[in-house]
Amino acid sequence: MWHPLTGETITLPPIHDIPVTCKCLLTHSSVAHPDCAVVLLDVTDPLMWFCRVNGEADRRRWGQHAYDIGDYFFPEEFRTPTTPTKNVIHDVAALGGKLYFRFTESDQHKMGVVDLDFPSDPGHPPTAVFDEFDVCAEFDLVPEGICAACIHLVESMGELLAICYYYVDFDPTNISSARIFKMEKTYDDEDEELVAWRPVDDVGDRAFLLTGTNMATWCYASTNNLRGNTFYFLAHLVSGHRDLCIYDVQKQTMEVVQVHDYEDMEIVRTMPYWINVPPC
């Protein structure tokens, strides 16, 4: 593992035959945490790999897990031979050493949680245990009447937040509104545990930085020359990557800034991403 700012590297055990189309995340905000693990999620197939970052060699080995969170919904008339058949984990973030993700099963919105275990006994490989929660219908991340949305899960200050922005119809160039929600545990009338998403109207001195494939981060705005109570994201990526959107959570207003004026500039190989640079 390589830190792009400090140049620090951490040697991990060898791993083979992983696809290049992987999403990578850590289970804790700091690699110094004794239980921190690195997780690779295949974005095309329901497969994941995971390995502890620290500890003795007998606990620093890769585990692999093939999971099943249901079928990928797609109208049959639009299917092609390359259309996936199984759901994969897309909207995901780590909180308290566990992975939380959104998925849909039988048209019902659910939250899943993955708990990783790294036994000290070399004869027992690392394991991933999946659990799920129903989502309370009182609040929905996608309001009624909205056809399309981008939803990013991000851990911030010990909370799991969902940063959402919505499109008019299915037009990715026409953003209608945006919201932030916080995940809370609740119970129904039968004392079954549920997940509830509560709207958040004030995130203080925080700025959230969003990019493609549901990857997101956050920082203190005042120490990074950014605005507080905001989130930043690039508008419709196909149209030249020129528009940076800055959404104010309290005012519920959005400013669009043209990043460059080259009409034909396209980022072909690599999607844009954020690196938090500490202030000078």
PDB file of C-alpha atoms in Angstrom:
ATOM      1  CA  MET A   1       0.000   0.000   0.000  1.00  0.00           C
ATOM      2  CA  TRP A   2       1.310   3.425  -0.992  1.00  0.00           C
ATOM      3  CA  HIS A   3       0.462   6.804   0.552  1.00  0.00           C
ATOM      4  CA  PRO A   4       0.489   9.272  -2.362  1.00  0.00           C
ATOM      5  CA  LEU A   5       1.294  12.304  -0.188  1.00  0.00           C
ATOM      6  CA  THR A   6       3.936  11.022   2.217  1.00  0.00           C
ATOM      7  CA  GLY A   7       5.390   8.296   0.026  1.00  0.00           C
ATOM      8  CA  GLU A   8       5.051   5.836   2.910  1.00  0.00           C
ATOM      9  CA  THR A   9       4.540   2.215   1.881  1.00  0.00           C
ATOM     10  CA  ILE A  10       3.221  -0.799   3.777  1.00  0.00           C
ATOM     11  CA  THR A  11       4.118  -4.262   2.514  1.00  0.00           C
ATOM     12  CA  LEU A  12       1.188  -6.655   2.197  1.00  0.00           C
ATOM     13  CA  PRO A  13       1.274 -10.411   1.553  1.00  0.00           C
ATOM     14  CA  PRO A  14       1.344 -11.484  -2.137  1.00  0.00           C
ATOM     15  CA  ILE A  15      -1.992 -11.688  -3.916  1.00  0.00           C
ATOM     16  CA  HIS A  16      -2.695 -13.053  -7.386  1.00  0.00           C
ATOM     17  CA  ASP A  17      -5.424 -13.114 -10.011  1.00  0.00           C
ATOM     18  CA  ILE A  18      -7.368 -10.077  -8.825  1.00  0.00           C
ATOM     19  CA  PRO A  19      -9.107  -8.003 -11.530  1.00  0.00           C
ATOM     20  CA  VAL A  20      -7.948  -4.492 -12.327  1.00  0.00           C
ATOM     21  CA  THR A  21     -11.528  -3.238 -11.867  1.00  0.00           C
ATOM     22  CA  CYS A  22     -11.450  -3.211  -8.069  1.00  0.00           C
ATOM     23  CA  LYS A  23     -12.628  -0.697  -5.521  1.00  0.00           C
ATOM     24  CA  CYS A  24     -10.247  -0.373  -2.556  1.00  0.00           C
ATOM     25  CA  LEU A  25     -10.987   0.896   0.945  1.00  0.00           C
ATOM     26  CA  LEU A  26      -9.747   0.627   4.528  1.00  0.00           C
ATOM     27  CA  THR A  27     -11.888  -0.521   7.447  1.00  0.00           C
ATOM     28  CA  HIS A  28     -10.527   2.252   9.705  1.00  0.00           C
ATOM     29  CA  SER A  29      -9.617   5.874   9.080  1.00  0.00           C
ATOM     30  CA  SER A  30      -5.993   5.241  10.092  1.00  0.00           C
ATOM     31  CA  VAL A  31      -3.712   2.396   9.030  1.00  0.00           C
ATOM     32  CA  ALA A  32      -2.181   2.625  12.504  1.00  0.00           C
ATOM     33  CA  HIS A  33      -5.324   1.104  14.024  1.00  0.00           C
ATOM     34  CA  PRO A  34      -4.412  -2.440  15.149  1.00  0.00           C
ATOM     35  CA  ASP A  35      -7.465  -3.950  13.452  1.00  0.00           C
ATOM     36  CA  CYS A  36      -7.250  -1.962  10.209  1.00  0.00           C
ATOM     37  CA  ALA A  37      -7.764  -4.075   7.080  1.00  0.00           C
ATOM     38  CA  VAL A  38      -7.571  -3.316   3.373  1.00  0.00           C
ATOM     39  CA  VAL A  39     -10.530  -4.523   1.288  1.00  0.00           C
ATOM     40  CA  LEU A  40     -10.749  -5.018  -2.472  1.00  0.00           C
ATOM     41  CA  LEU A  41     -14.210  -5.189  -4.021  1.00  0.00           C
ATOM     42  CA  ASP A  42     -14.665  -6.369  -7.593  1.00  0.00           C
ATOM     43  CA  VAL A  43     -16.971  -3.879  -9.304  1.00  0.00           C
ATOM     44  CA  THR A  44     -18.185  -6.398 -11.892  1.00  0.00           C
ATOM     45  CA  ASP A  45     -18.555  -9.647  -9.905  1.00  0.00           C
ATOM     46  CA  PRO A  46     -19.684 -10.368  -6.308  1.00  0.00           C
ATOM     47  CA  LEU A  47     -16.157 -11.064  -5.037  1.00  0.00           C
ATOM     48  CA  MET A  48     -14.034  -9.455  -2.347  1.00  0.00           C
ATOM     49  CA  TRP A  49     -10.517  -9.822  -0.927  1.00  0.00           C
ATOM     50  CA  PHE A  50      -9.360  -8.564   2.474  1.00  0.00           C
ATOM     51  CA  CYS A  51      -6.177  -8.507   4.524  1.00  0.00           C
ATOM     52  CA  ARG A  52      -5.084  -7.053   7.863  1.00  0.00           C
ATOM     53  CA  VAL A  53      -2.602  -4.202   7.567  1.00  0.00           C
ATOM     54  CA  ASN A  54      -0.891  -4.715  10.950  1.00  0.00           C
ATOM     55  CA  GLY A  55      -0.130  -7.529  13.333  1.00  0.00           C
ATOM     56  CA  GLU A  56       1.777 -10.771  13.219  1.00  0.00           C
ATOM     57  CA  ALA A  57       2.426 -12.544   9.942  1.00  0.00           C
ATOM     58  CA  ASP A  58       0.015 -15.380  10.789  1.00  0.00           C
ATOM     59  CA  ARG A  59      -2.852 -12.864  10.838  1.00  0.00           C
ATOM     60  CA  ARG A  60      -1.696 -10.851   7.824  1.00  0.00           C
ATOM     61  CA  ARG A  61      -2.941 -13.037   5.019  1.00  0.00           C
ATOM     62  CA  TRP A  62      -5.536 -12.558   2.323  1.00  0.00           C
ATOM     63  CA  GLY A  63      -9.055 -13.847   2.593  1.00  0.00           C
ATOM     64  CA  GLN A  64     -11.441 -14.166  -0.333  1.00  0.00           C
ATOM     65  CA  HIS A  65     -15.221 -14.235  -0.205  1.00  0.00           C
ATOM     66  CA  ALA A  66     -17.856 -14.728  -2.887  1.00  0.00           C
ATOM     67  CA  TYR A  67     -21.098 -13.168  -1.659  1.00  0.00           C
ATOM     68  CA  ASP A  68     -24.712 -13.137  -2.851  1.00  0.00           C
ATOM     69  CA  ILE A  69     -26.894 -10.064  -2.367  1.00  0.00           C
ATOM     70  CA  GLY A  70     -29.464 -10.962  -5.000  1.00  0.00           C
ATOM     71  CA  ASP A  71     -29.904 -10.566  -8.720  1.00  0.00           C
ATOM     72  CA  TYR A  72     -29.119  -7.481 -10.743  1.00  0.00           C
ATOM     73  CA  PHE A  73     -32.400  -5.950 -11.877  1.00  0.00           C
ATOM     74  CA  PHE A  74     -32.454  -5.037 -15.561  1.00  0.00           C
ATOM     75  CA  PRO A  75     -35.365  -5.233 -18.028  1.00  0.00           C
ATOM     76  CA  GLU A  76     -35.015  -8.298 -20.210  1.00  0.00           C
ATOM     77  CA  GLU A  77     -35.545  -6.328 -23.421  1.00  0.00           C
ATOM     78  CA  PHE A  78     -32.377  -4.321 -22.704  1.00  0.00           C
ATOM     79  CA  ARG A  79     -30.169  -7.225 -21.628  1.00  0.00           C
ATOM     80  CA  THR A  80     -27.060  -8.132 -23.603  1.00  0.00           C
ATOM     81  CA  PRO A  81     -24.584 -11.022 -23.188  1.00  0.00           C
ATOM     82  CA  THR A  82     -22.413  -8.739 -21.022  1.00  0.00           C
ATOM     83  CA  THR A  83     -25.193  -7.547 -18.709  1.00  0.00           C
ATOM     84  CA  PRO A  84     -24.397  -8.715 -15.155  1.00  0.00           C
ATOM     85  CA  THR A  85     -26.710 -11.205 -13.513  1.00  0.00           C
ATOM     86  CA  LYS A  86     -25.789 -10.737  -9.833  1.00  0.00           C
ATOM     87  CA  ASN A  87     -25.753  -7.610  -7.712  1.00  0.00           C
ATOM     88  CA  VAL A  88     -22.404  -6.286  -6.554  1.00  0.00           C
ATOM     89  CA  ILE A  89     -21.576  -3.930  -3.686  1.00  0.00           C
ATOM     90  CA  HIS A  90     -21.454  -0.353  -4.984  1.00  0.00           C
ATOM     91  CA  ASP A  91     -22.514   2.118  -2.288  1.00  0.00           C
ATOM     92  CA  VAL A  92     -20.133   1.219   0.546  1.00  0.00           C
ATOM     93  CA  ALA A  93     -18.257   2.834   3.436  1.00  0.00           C
ATOM     94  CA  ALA A  94     -16.411   1.643   6.529  1.00  0.00           C
ATOM     95  CA  LEU A  95     -17.546   2.515  10.054  1.00  0.00           C
ATOM     96  CA  GLY A  96     -16.073   1.103  13.246  1.00  0.00           C
ATOM     97  CA  GLY A  97     -14.149  -1.586  11.409  1.00  0.00           C
ATOM     98  CA  LYS A  98     -17.195  -2.884   9.509  1.00  0.00           C
ATOM     99  CA  LEU A  99     -18.346  -2.299   5.954  1.00  0.00           C
ATOM    100  CA  TYR A 100     -21.817  -0.874   5.377  1.00  0.00           C
ATOM    101  CA  PHE A 101     -23.482  -0.955   1.975  1.00  0.00           C
ATOM    102  CA  ARG A 102     -26.824  -0.387   0.269  1.00  0.00           C
ATOM    103  CA  PHE A 103     -28.621  -2.887  -1.925  1.00  0.00           C
ATOM    104  CA  THR A 104     -32.079  -3.769  -3.208  1.00  0.00           C
ATOM    105  CA  GLU A 105     -33.755  -7.132  -2.759  1.00  0.00           C
ATOM    106  CA  SER A 106     -37.193  -7.914  -4.179  1.00  0.00           C
ATOM    107  CA  ASP A 107     -37.764  -4.167  -4.699  1.00  0.00           C
ATOM    108  CA  GLN A 108     -37.047  -3.544  -0.993  1.00  0.00           C
ATOM    109  CA  HIS A 109     -34.255  -1.187   0.071  1.00  0.00           C
ATOM    110  CA  LYS A 110     -31.864  -2.788   2.545  1.00  0.00           C
ATOM    111  CA  MET A 111     -28.583  -2.099   4.324  1.00  0.00           C
ATOM    112  CA  GLY A 112     -25.900  -4.744   4.603  1.00  0.00           C
ATOM    113  CA  VAL A 113     -22.974  -4.956   6.996  1.00  0.00           C
ATOM    114  CA  VAL A 114     -19.806  -7.030   6.630  1.00  0.00           C
ATOM    115  CA  ASP A 115     -17.757  -8.082   9.661  1.00  0.00           C
ATOM    116  CA  LEU A 116     -14.257  -9.369   8.905  1.00  0.00           C
ATOM    117  CA  ASP A 117     -12.487 -11.900  11.121  1.00  0.00           C
ATOM    118  CA  PHE A 118      -8.796 -12.803  11.050  1.00  0.00           C
ATOM    119  CA  PRO A 119      -8.200 -15.912  13.230  1.00  0.00           C
ATOM    120  CA  SER A 120      -4.756 -16.297  14.768  1.00  0.00           C
ATOM    121  CA  ASP A 121      -4.790 -20.008  13.934  1.00  0.00           C
ATOM    122  CA  PRO A 122      -3.123 -20.425  10.489  1.00  0.00           C
ATOM    123  CA  GLY A 123      -5.415 -23.369   9.838  1.00  0.00           C
ATOM    124  CA  HIS A 124      -8.452 -21.089   9.780  1.00  0.00           C
ATOM    125  CA  PRO A 125      -8.561 -18.586   6.887  1.00  0.00           C
ATOM    126  CA  PRO A 126      -9.939 -15.039   7.260  1.00  0.00           C
ATOM    127  CA  THR A 127     -13.716 -14.866   6.959  1.00  0.00           C
ATOM    128  CA  ALA A 128     -16.380 -12.301   6.057  1.00  0.00           C
ATOM    129  CA  VAL A 129     -19.765 -12.480   7.805  1.00  0.00           C
ATOM    130  CA  PHE A 130     -22.702 -10.703   6.154  1.00  0.00           C
ATOM    131  CA  ASP A 131     -25.796  -9.363   7.902  1.00  0.00           C
ATOM    132  CA  GLU A 132     -28.621  -7.140   6.682  1.00  0.00           C
ATOM    133  CA  PHE A 133     -31.159  -4.635   7.965  1.00  0.00           C
ATOM    134  CA  ASP A 134     -34.438  -3.441   6.543  1.00  0.00           C
ATOM    135  CA  VAL A 135     -34.649   0.290   5.859  1.00  0.00           C
ATOM    136  CA  CYS A 136     -37.360   2.285   7.603  1.00  0.00           C
ATOM    137  CA  ALA A 137     -39.862   3.583   5.056  1.00  0.00           C
ATOM    138  CA  GLU A 138     -40.328   6.866   6.947  1.00  0.00           C
ATOM    139  CA  PHE A 139     -37.330   8.372   5.170  1.00  0.00           C
ATOM    140  CA  ASP A 140     -36.050   7.280   1.781  1.00  0.00           C
ATOM    141  CA  LEU A 141     -32.802   8.391   0.192  1.00  0.00           C
ATOM    142  CA  VAL A 142     -34.591   8.708  -3.145  1.00  0.00           C
ATOM    143  CA  PRO A 143     -37.781  10.824  -2.848  1.00  0.00           C
ATOM    144  CA  GLU A 144     -40.934   9.745  -4.592  1.00  0.00           C
ATOM    145  CA  GLY A 145     -41.026  10.922  -8.177  1.00  0.00           C
ATOM    146  CA  ILE A 146     -37.230  10.993  -8.593  1.00  0.00           C
ATOM    147  CA  CYS A 147     -36.093   8.732 -11.432  1.00  0.00           C
ATOM    148  CA  ALA A 148     -32.310   8.868 -10.973  1.00  0.00           C
ATOM    149  CA  ALA A 149     -29.872   9.735  -8.209  1.00  0.00           C
ATOM    150  CA  CYS A 150     -26.210   9.490  -7.206  1.00  0.00           C
ATOM    151  CA  ILE A 151     -25.728   8.281  -3.628  1.00  0.00           C
ATOM    152  CA  HIS A 152     -22.380   8.244  -1.827  1.00  0.00           C
ATOM    153  CA  LEU A 153     -21.853   6.642   1.572  1.00  0.00           C
ATOM    154  CA  VAL A 154     -19.091   8.176   3.663  1.00  0.00           C
ATOM    155  CA  GLU A 155     -17.935   7.827   7.263  1.00  0.00           C
ATOM    156  CA  SER A 156     -17.341  11.142   9.019  1.00  0.00           C
ATOM    157  CA  MET A 157     -16.667  11.781  12.714  1.00  0.00           C
ATOM    158  CA  GLY A 158     -18.049   8.402  13.723  1.00  0.00           C
ATOM    159  CA  GLU A 159     -21.224   8.766  11.654  1.00  0.00           C
ATOM    160  CA  LEU A 160     -22.326   7.072   8.453  1.00  0.00           C
ATOM    161  CA  LEU A 161     -23.714   9.644   6.054  1.00  0.00           C
ATOM    162  CA  ALA A 162     -25.376   9.380   2.658  1.00  0.00           C
ATOM    163  CA  ILE A 163     -24.677  12.313   0.334  1.00  0.00           C
ATOM    164  CA  CYS A 164     -27.240  12.370  -2.459  1.00  0.00           C
ATOM    165  CA  TYR A 165     -27.939  14.449  -5.515  1.00  0.00           C
ATOM    166  CA  TYR A 166     -30.829  13.943  -7.887  1.00  0.00           C
ATOM    167  CA  TYR A 167     -31.448  14.333 -11.601  1.00  0.00           C
ATOM    168  CA  VAL A 168     -34.462  15.587 -13.500  1.00  0.00           C
ATOM    169  CA  ASP A 169     -35.820  12.517 -15.272  1.00  0.00           C
ATOM    170  CA  PHE A 170     -32.775  10.503 -16.402  1.00  0.00           C
ATOM    171  CA  ASP A 171     -30.758  13.500 -17.589  1.00  0.00           C
ATOM    172  CA  PRO A 172     -27.313  13.502 -15.877  1.00  0.00           C
ATOM    173  CA  THR A 173     -26.731  17.084 -17.017  1.00  0.00           C
ATOM    174  CA  ASN A 174     -29.790  18.385 -15.139  1.00  0.00           C
ATOM    175  CA  ILE A 175     -29.382  18.200 -11.331  1.00  0.00           C
ATOM    176  CA  SER A 176     -32.572  19.013  -9.486  1.00  0.00           C
ATOM    177  CA  SER A 177     -31.625  18.900  -5.788  1.00  0.00           C
ATOM    178  CA  ALA A 178     -29.324  17.374  -3.171  1.00  0.00           C
ATOM    179  CA  ARG A 179     -29.531  16.182   0.436  1.00  0.00           C
ATOM    180  CA  ILE A 180     -27.446  14.642   3.217  1.00  0.00           C
ATOM    181  CA  PHE A 181     -28.781  11.887   5.500  1.00  0.00           C
ATOM    182  CA  LYS A 182     -27.378  10.214   8.624  1.00  0.00           C
ATOM    183  CA  MET A 183     -27.848   6.512   9.332  1.00  0.00           C
ATOM    184  CA  GLU A 184     -29.468   5.624  12.648  1.00  0.00           C
ATOM    185  CA  LYS A 185     -30.628   2.330  14.108  1.00  0.00           C
ATOM    186  CA  THR A 186     -34.291   2.044  15.030  1.00  0.00           C
ATOM    187  CA  TYR A 187     -36.904  -0.654  15.684  1.00  0.00           C
ATOM    188  CA  ASP A 188     -40.314  -1.423  14.241  1.00  0.00           C
ATOM    189  CA  ASP A 189     -43.506  -2.354  16.108  1.00  0.00           C
ATOM    190  CA  GLU A 190     -42.324  -5.966  16.331  1.00  0.00           C
ATOM    191  CA  ASP A 191     -38.980  -4.919  17.842  1.00  0.00           C
ATOM    192  CA  GLU A 192     -37.105  -5.805  14.653  1.00  0.00           C
ATOM    193  CA  GLU A 193     -33.974  -3.737  14.071  1.00  0.00           C
ATOM    194  CA  LEU A 194     -34.156  -1.326  11.136  1.00  0.00           C
ATOM    195  CA  VAL A 195     -31.991   1.356   9.560  1.00  0.00           C
ATOM    196  CA  ALA A 196     -33.419   4.865   9.385  1.00  0.00           C
ATOM    197  CA  TRP A 197     -31.990   7.694   7.272  1.00  0.00           C
ATOM    198  CA  ARG A 198     -32.497  11.060   8.975  1.00  0.00           C
ATOM    199  CA  PRO A 199     -32.068  14.311   6.997  1.00  0.00           C
ATOM    200  CA  VAL A 200     -29.123  16.473   8.058  1.00  0.00           C
ATOM    201  CA  ASP A 201     -29.235  20.245   7.521  1.00  0.00           C
ATOM    202  CA  ASP A 202     -25.931  21.244   9.111  1.00  0.00           C
ATOM    203  CA  VAL A 203     -22.570  19.457   8.856  1.00  0.00           C
ATOM    204  CA  GLY A 204     -20.542  22.319  10.363  1.00  0.00           C
ATOM    205  CA  ASP A 205     -16.955  22.849   9.284  1.00  0.00           C
ATOM    206  CA  ARG A 206     -16.944  19.866   6.969  1.00  0.00           C
ATOM    207  CA  ALA A 207     -16.613  19.598   3.206  1.00  0.00           C
ATOM    208  CA  PHE A 208     -17.403  16.334   1.431  1.00  0.00           C
ATOM    209  CA  LEU A 209     -15.548  15.426  -1.745  1.00  0.00           C
ATOM    210  CA  LEU A 210     -17.334  13.017  -4.070  1.00  0.00           C
ATOM    211  CA  THR A 211     -16.108  11.136  -7.102  1.00  0.00           C
ATOM    212  CA  GLY A 212     -17.203   8.272  -9.324  1.00  0.00           C
ATOM    213  CA  THR A 213     -17.871   4.647  -8.302  1.00  0.00           C
ATOM    214  CA  ASN A 214     -19.280   5.851  -4.959  1.00  0.00           C
ATOM    215  CA  MET A 215     -15.892   6.793  -3.524  1.00  0.00           C
ATOM    216  CA  ALA A 216     -16.019   9.811  -1.224  1.00  0.00           C
ATOM    217  CA  THR A 217     -14.027  11.505   1.502  1.00  0.00           C
ATOM    218  CA  TRP A 218     -14.308  14.536   3.742  1.00  0.00           C
ATOM    219  CA  CYS A 219     -12.085  17.120   5.419  1.00  0.00           C
ATOM    220  CA  TYR A 220     -12.279  20.125   7.713  1.00  0.00           C
ATOM    221  CA  ALA A 221     -13.095  22.979   5.388  1.00  0.00           C
ATOM    222  CA  SER A 222     -11.361  25.783   7.301  1.00  0.00           C
ATOM    223  CA  THR A 223      -7.957  24.068   7.212  1.00  0.00           C
ATOM    224  CA  ASN A 224      -8.180  23.122   3.525  1.00  0.00           C
ATOM    225  CA  ASN A 225      -9.269  26.428   1.970  1.00  0.00           C
ATOM    226  CA  LEU A 226     -12.765  25.078   1.290  1.00  0.00           C
ATOM    227  CA  ARG A 227     -16.246  26.122   2.356  1.00  0.00           C
ATOM    228  CA  GLY A 228     -17.929  24.497   5.314  1.00  0.00           C
ATOM    229  CA  ASN A 229     -21.350  22.875   5.146  1.00  0.00           C
ATOM    230  CA  THR A 230     -20.769  21.864   1.534  1.00  0.00           C
ATOM    231  CA  PHE A 231     -20.051  18.967  -0.740  1.00  0.00           C
ATOM    232  CA  TYR A 232     -18.090  19.088  -3.976  1.00  0.00           C
ATOM    233  CA  PHE A 233     -18.556  16.895  -7.021  1.00  0.00           C
ATOM    234  CA  LEU A 234     -17.935  16.961 -10.757  1.00  0.00           C
ATOM    235  CA  ALA A 235     -20.960  17.288 -12.975  1.00  0.00           C
ATOM    236  CA  HIS A 236     -21.725  15.072 -15.972  1.00  0.00           C
ATOM    237  CA  LEU A 237     -18.325  13.473 -16.600  1.00  0.00           C
ATOM    238  CA  VAL A 238     -18.952  12.651 -20.242  1.00  0.00           C
ATOM    239  CA  SER A 239     -19.204  16.309 -21.217  1.00  0.00           C
ATOM    240  CA  GLY A 240     -15.559  17.222 -20.689  1.00  0.00           C
ATOM    241  CA  HIS A 241     -15.156  17.239 -16.891  1.00  0.00           C
ATOM    242  CA  ARG A 242     -15.411  21.020 -16.838  1.00  0.00           C
ATOM    243  CA  ASP A 243     -18.054  21.721 -14.218  1.00  0.00           C
ATOM    244  CA  LEU A 244     -17.350  21.500 -10.491  1.00  0.00           C
ATOM    245  CA  CYS A 245     -20.541  21.633  -8.428  1.00  0.00           C
ATOM    246  CA  ILE A 246     -20.448  23.099  -4.908  1.00  0.00           C
ATOM    247  CA  TYR A 247     -23.609  22.415  -2.936  1.00  0.00           C
ATOM    248  CA  ASP A 248     -24.382  24.383   0.242  1.00  0.00           C
ATOM    249  CA  VAL A 249     -26.205  22.091   2.685  1.00  0.00           C
ATOM    250  CA  GLN A 250     -27.814  24.841   4.798  1.00  0.00           C
ATOM    251  CA  LYS A 251     -28.785  27.232   2.020  1.00  0.00           C
ATOM    252  CA  GLN A 252     -29.724  24.380  -0.329  1.00  0.00           C
ATOM    253  CA  THR A 253     -28.070  26.200  -3.194  1.00  0.00           C
ATOM    254  CA  MET A 254     -25.541  24.993  -5.734  1.00  0.00           C
ATOM    255  CA  GLU A 255     -22.766  26.875  -7.476  1.00  0.00           C
ATOM    256  CA  VAL A 256     -21.257  25.510 -10.674  1.00  0.00           C
ATOM    257  CA  VAL A 257     -17.640  26.418 -11.395  1.00  0.00           C
ATOM    258  CA  GLN A 258     -16.014  25.788 -14.775  1.00  0.00           C
ATOM    259  CA  VAL A 259     -12.737  24.041 -14.008  1.00  0.00           C
ATOM    260  CA  HIS A 260     -11.165  24.636 -17.437  1.00  0.00           C
ATOM    261  CA  ASP A 261     -12.202  26.025 -20.794  1.00  0.00           C
ATOM    262  CA  TYR A 262     -11.000  23.253 -23.076  1.00  0.00           C
ATOM    263  CA  GLU A 263     -14.147  21.969 -24.758  1.00  0.00           C
ATOM    264  CA  ASP A 264     -12.509  18.814 -26.071  1.00  0.00           C
ATOM    265  CA  MET A 265     -10.600  17.865 -22.915  1.00  0.00           C
ATOM    266  CA  GLU A 266     -11.524  14.339 -21.864  1.00  0.00           C
ATOM    267  CA  ILE A 267     -10.103  12.172 -19.103  1.00  0.00           C
ATOM    268  CA  VAL A 268     -10.119   8.876 -20.937  1.00  0.00           C
ATOM    269  CA  ARG A 269      -8.253   6.392 -18.767  1.00  0.00           C
ATOM    270  CA  THR A 270      -8.699   7.579 -15.190  1.00  0.00           C
ATOM    271  CA  MET A 271     -11.735   9.035 -13.488  1.00  0.00           C
ATOM    272  CA  PRO A 272     -11.007  12.117 -11.358  1.00  0.00           C
ATOM    273  CA  TYR A 273     -10.459  11.560  -7.660  1.00  0.00           C
ATOM    274  CA  TRP A 274      -9.622  13.635  -4.598  1.00  0.00           C
ATOM    275  CA  ILE A 275      -6.503  13.663  -2.451  1.00  0.00           C
ATOM    276  CA  ASN A 276      -6.675  15.686   0.765  1.00  0.00           C
ATOM    277  CA  VAL A 277      -3.609  17.917   0.866  1.00  0.00           C
ATOM    278  CA  PRO A 278      -2.742  19.356   4.307  1.00  0.00           C
ATOM    279  CA  PRO A 279      -2.399  23.162   4.519  1.00  0.00           C
ATOM    280  CA  CYS A 280       1.060  24.730   4.227  1.00  0.00           C
TER     281      CYS A 280
END
